[in-house]
Short mmCIF file of C-alpha atoms in Angstrom, two decimals:
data_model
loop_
_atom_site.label_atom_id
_atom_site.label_comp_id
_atom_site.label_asym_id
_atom_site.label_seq_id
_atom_site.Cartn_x
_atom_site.Cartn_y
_atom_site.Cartn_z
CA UNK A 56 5.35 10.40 -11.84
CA UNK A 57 3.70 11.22 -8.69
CA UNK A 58 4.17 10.30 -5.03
CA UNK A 59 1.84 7.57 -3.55
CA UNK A 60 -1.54 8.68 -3.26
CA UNK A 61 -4.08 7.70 -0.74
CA UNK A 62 -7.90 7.91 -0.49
CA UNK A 63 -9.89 9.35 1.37
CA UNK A 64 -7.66 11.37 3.67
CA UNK A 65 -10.15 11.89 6.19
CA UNK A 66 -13.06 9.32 7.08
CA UNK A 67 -15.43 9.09 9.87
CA UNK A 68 -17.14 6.15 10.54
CA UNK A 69 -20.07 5.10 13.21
CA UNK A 70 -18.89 2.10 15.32
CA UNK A 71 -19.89 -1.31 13.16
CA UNK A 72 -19.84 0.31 9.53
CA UNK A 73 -17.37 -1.09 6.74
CA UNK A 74 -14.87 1.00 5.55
CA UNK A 75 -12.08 0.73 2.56
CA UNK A 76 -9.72 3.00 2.30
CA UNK A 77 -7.47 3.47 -1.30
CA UNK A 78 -4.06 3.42 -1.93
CA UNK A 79 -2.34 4.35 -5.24
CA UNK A 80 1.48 3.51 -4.87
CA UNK A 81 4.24 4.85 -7.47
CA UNK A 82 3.93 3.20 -10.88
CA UNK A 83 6.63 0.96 -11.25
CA UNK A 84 6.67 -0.48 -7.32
CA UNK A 85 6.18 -3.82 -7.45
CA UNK A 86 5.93 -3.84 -3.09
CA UNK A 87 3.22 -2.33 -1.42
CA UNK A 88 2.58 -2.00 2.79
CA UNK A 89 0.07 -0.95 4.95
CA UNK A 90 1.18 0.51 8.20
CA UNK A 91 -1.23 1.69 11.03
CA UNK A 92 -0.18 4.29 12.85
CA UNK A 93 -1.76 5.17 16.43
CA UNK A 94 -1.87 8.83 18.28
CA UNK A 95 1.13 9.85 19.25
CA UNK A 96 3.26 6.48 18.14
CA UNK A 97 5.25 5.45 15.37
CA UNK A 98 3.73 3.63 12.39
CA UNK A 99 3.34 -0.42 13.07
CA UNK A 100 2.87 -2.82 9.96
CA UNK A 101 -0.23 -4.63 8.99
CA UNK A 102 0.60 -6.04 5.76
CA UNK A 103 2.82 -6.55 2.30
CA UNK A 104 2.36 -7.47 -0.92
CA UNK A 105 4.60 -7.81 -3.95
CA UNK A 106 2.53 -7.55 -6.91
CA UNK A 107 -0.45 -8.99 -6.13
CA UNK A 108 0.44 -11.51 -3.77
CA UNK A 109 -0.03 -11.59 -0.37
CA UNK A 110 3.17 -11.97 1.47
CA UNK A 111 2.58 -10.87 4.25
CA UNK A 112 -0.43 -10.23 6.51
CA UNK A 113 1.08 -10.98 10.31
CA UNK A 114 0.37 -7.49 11.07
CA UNK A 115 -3.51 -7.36 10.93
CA UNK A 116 -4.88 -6.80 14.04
CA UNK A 117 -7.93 -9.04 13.65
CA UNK A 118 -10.29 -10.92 11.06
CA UNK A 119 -11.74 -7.72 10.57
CA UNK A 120 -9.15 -6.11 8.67
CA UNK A 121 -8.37 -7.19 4.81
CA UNK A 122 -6.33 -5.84 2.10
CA UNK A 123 -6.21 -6.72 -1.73
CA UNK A 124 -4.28 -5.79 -4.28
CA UNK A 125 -6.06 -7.68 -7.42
CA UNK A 126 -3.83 -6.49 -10.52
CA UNK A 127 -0.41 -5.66 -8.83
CA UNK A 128 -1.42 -2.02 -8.73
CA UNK A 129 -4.18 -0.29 -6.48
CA UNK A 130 -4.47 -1.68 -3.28
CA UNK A 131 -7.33 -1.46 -0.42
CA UNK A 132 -7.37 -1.96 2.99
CA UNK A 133 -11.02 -3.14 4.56
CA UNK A 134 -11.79 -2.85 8.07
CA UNK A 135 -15.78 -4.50 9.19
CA UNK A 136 -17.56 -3.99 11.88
CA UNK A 137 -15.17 -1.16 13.14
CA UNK A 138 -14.82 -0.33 16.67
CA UNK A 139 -13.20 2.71 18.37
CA UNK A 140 -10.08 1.10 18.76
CA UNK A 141 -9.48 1.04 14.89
CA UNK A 142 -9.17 4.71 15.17
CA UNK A 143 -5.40 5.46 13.52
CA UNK A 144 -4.06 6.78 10.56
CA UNK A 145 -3.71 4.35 7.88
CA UNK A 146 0.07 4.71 6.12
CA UNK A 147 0.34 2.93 2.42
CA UNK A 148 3.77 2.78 1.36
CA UNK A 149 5.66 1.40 -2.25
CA UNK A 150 8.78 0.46 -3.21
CA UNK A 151 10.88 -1.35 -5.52
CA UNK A 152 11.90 -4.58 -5.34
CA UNK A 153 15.46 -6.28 -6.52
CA UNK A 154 16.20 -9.48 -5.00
CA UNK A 155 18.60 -9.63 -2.24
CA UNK A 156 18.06 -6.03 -1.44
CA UNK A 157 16.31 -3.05 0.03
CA UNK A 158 14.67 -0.37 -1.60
CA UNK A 159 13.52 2.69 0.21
CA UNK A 160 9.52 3.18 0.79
CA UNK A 161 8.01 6.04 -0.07
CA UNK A 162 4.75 6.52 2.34
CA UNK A 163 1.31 8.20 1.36
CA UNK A 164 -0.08 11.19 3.26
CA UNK A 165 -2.45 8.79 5.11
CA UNK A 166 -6.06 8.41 5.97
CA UNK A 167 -7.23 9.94 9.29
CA UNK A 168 -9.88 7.22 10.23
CA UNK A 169 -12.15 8.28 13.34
CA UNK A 170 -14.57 5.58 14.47
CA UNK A 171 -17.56 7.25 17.11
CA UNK B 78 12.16 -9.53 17.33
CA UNK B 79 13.78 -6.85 16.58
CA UNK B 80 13.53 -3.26 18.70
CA UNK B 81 13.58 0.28 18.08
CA UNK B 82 13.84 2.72 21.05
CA UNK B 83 13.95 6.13 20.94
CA UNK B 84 14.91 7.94 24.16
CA UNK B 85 13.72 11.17 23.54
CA UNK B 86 10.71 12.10 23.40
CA UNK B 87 10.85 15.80 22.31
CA UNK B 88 13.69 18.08 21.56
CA UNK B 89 14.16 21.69 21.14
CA UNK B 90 17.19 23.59 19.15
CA UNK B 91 17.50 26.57 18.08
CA UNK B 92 18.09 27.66 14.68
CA UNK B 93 21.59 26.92 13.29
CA UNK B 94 22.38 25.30 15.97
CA UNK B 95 23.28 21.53 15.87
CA UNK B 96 21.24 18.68 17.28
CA UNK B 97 21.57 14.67 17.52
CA UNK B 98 18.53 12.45 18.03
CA UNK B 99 19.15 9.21 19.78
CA UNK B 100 18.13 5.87 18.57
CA UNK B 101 19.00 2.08 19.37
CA UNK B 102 17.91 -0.96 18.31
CA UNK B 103 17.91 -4.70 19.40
CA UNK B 104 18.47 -7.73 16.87
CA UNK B 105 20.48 -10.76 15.91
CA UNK B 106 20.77 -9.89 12.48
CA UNK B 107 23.93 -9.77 10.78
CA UNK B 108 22.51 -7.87 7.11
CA UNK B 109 19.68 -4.99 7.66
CA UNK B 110 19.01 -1.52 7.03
CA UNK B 111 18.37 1.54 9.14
CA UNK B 112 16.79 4.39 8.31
CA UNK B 113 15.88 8.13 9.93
CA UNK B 114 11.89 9.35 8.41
CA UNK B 115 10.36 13.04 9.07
CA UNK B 116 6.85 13.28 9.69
CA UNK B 117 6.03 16.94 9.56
CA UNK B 118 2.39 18.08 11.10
CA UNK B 119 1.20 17.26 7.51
CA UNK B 120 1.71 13.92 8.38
CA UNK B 121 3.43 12.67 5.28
CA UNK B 122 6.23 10.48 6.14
CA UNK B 123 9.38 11.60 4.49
CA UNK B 124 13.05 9.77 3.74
CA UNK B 125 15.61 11.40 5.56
CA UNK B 126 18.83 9.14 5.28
CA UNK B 127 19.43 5.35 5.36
CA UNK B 128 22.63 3.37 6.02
CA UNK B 129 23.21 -0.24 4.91
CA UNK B 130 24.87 -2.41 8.18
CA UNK B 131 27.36 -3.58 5.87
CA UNK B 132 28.60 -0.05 5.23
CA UNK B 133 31.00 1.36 7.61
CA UNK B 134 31.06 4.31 6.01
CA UNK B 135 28.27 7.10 7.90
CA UNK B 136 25.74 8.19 5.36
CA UNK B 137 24.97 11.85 4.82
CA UNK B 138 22.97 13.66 3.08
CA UNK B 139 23.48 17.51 3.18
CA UNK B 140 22.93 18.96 6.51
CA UNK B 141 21.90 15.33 7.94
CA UNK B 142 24.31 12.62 9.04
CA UNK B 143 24.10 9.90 10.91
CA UNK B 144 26.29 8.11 13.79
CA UNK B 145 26.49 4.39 13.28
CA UNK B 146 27.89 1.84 15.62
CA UNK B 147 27.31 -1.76 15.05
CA UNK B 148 28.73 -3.07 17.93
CA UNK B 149 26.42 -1.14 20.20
CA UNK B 150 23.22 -1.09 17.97
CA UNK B 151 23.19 2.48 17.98
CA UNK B 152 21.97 4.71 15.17
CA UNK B 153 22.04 8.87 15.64
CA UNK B 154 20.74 11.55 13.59
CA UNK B 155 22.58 14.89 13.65
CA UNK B 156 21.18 17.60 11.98
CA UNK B 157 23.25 21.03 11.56
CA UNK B 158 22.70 24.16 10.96
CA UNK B 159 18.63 23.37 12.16
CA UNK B 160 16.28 25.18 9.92
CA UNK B 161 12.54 26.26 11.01
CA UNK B 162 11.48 23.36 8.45
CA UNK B 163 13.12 20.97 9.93
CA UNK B 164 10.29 21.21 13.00
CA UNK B 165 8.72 17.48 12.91
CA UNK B 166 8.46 13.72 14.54
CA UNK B 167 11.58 12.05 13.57
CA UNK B 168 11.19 7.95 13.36
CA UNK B 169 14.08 5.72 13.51
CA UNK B 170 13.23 2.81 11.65
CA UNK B 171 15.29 -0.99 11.17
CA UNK B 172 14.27 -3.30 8.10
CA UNK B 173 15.72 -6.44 7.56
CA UNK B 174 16.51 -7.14 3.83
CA UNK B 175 13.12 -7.89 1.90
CA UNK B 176 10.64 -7.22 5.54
CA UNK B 177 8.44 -4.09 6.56
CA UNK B 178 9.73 -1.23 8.42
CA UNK B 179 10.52 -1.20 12.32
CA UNK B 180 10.11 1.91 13.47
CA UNK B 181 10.35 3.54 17.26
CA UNK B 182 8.16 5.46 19.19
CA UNK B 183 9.66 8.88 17.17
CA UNK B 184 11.19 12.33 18.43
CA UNK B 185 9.21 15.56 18.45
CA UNK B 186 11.89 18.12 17.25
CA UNK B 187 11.17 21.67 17.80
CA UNK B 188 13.44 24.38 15.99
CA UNK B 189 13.11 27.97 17.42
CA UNK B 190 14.24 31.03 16.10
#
């Protein structure tokens, strides 16, 4: 019954390491998105799935970045090699899906990610 | 593409007072959705109010309402009777039916007391 979690909610990272960073949406959402969400701007999509497919990944900035969502649940978002200008929260949000319509998203509190 | 601009950058009311944040948006679609999020310091992004584009009818919910003409693409938050709580970014956001969320550059709302 909880809201969407996310994991870690703070991560620092020296320029060129891998990171993953967790998202646990509501139970029940079959559509899941990742949103990035620079200093000072509003939050700018990176990618959607709906179950466990990959709808949508038009949003990723580069090669670099990958998400997976392997059983329709959990999802993770994988950034290599990252540089400075990765720094951003990272915004995970799930919602329902009906066909034909629009169900609200419900965001997670983040991740902070700070690459030196 | 569609476009989300948000005119003001910050905002200041005092408490109880009344305040409307501006938003507008660009796009050639006939069936969408808009929505108004709060994003207090602690980050977490929180559902305001949403109207459907096929509802004529303004949505409100409690002390928030919104302002919605079509024809111009516009989309306003008001919020009465401003509460201390209510101090956060506020995002305008567009979605078309079954794609991600649009969302503008966001208001910095202060409430003083």
């Amino acid at each position: 019954g909880a809201g969407v979690s996310q994991s870690p909610r703070y991560k620092v990272a020296k320029r060129g390491q891998d990171v993953a960073l967790r998202c646990d949406p509501i139970s029940g959402h079959v559509s899941l998105f990742w949103y990035q969400q620079a200093l000072g701007q509003g939050p700018e999509f990176l990618t959607y799935f709906q179950n466990e497919a990959q709808l949508d990944k038009s949003g990723l900035p580069s090669d670099r970045f990958f998400a997976e969502r392997p059983e329709g649940s959990v999802s993770t978002l994988k950034i290599q090699r990252t540089q400075q200008e990765d720094s951003a929260v990272y915004l995970c949000a799930s919602s329902f899906f009906r066909t034909g319509s629009t169900d609200t998203q419900y965001f997670g509190p983040g991740t902070r990610l700070t690459v030196l | 593409a569609q476009t989300v601009t948000q005119s003001q950058p910050e905002m200041s009311v005092q408490e109880a007072e009344t305040v409307t944040l501006s938003c507008t948006y660009d796009t050639s679609e006939n069936n969408y959705y808009l929505f108004w999020y709060k994003q207090p310091p602690s980050r977490q992004m929180i559902l305001v109010i949403r109207q459907e584009a096929y509802k004529q009818q303004n949505a409100t919910e409690n002390r928030f309402s919104v302002n919605f003409q079509k024809a111009a693409k516009s989309f306003s938050l008001k919020i009465s009777d401003s509460q201390l709580g209510d101090t956060a970014m506020y995002f305008c956001a567009f979605m078309e039916v079954g794609y991600a969320l649009n969302f503008g550059k966001g208001t910095s709302l202060l409430v003083t007391p």
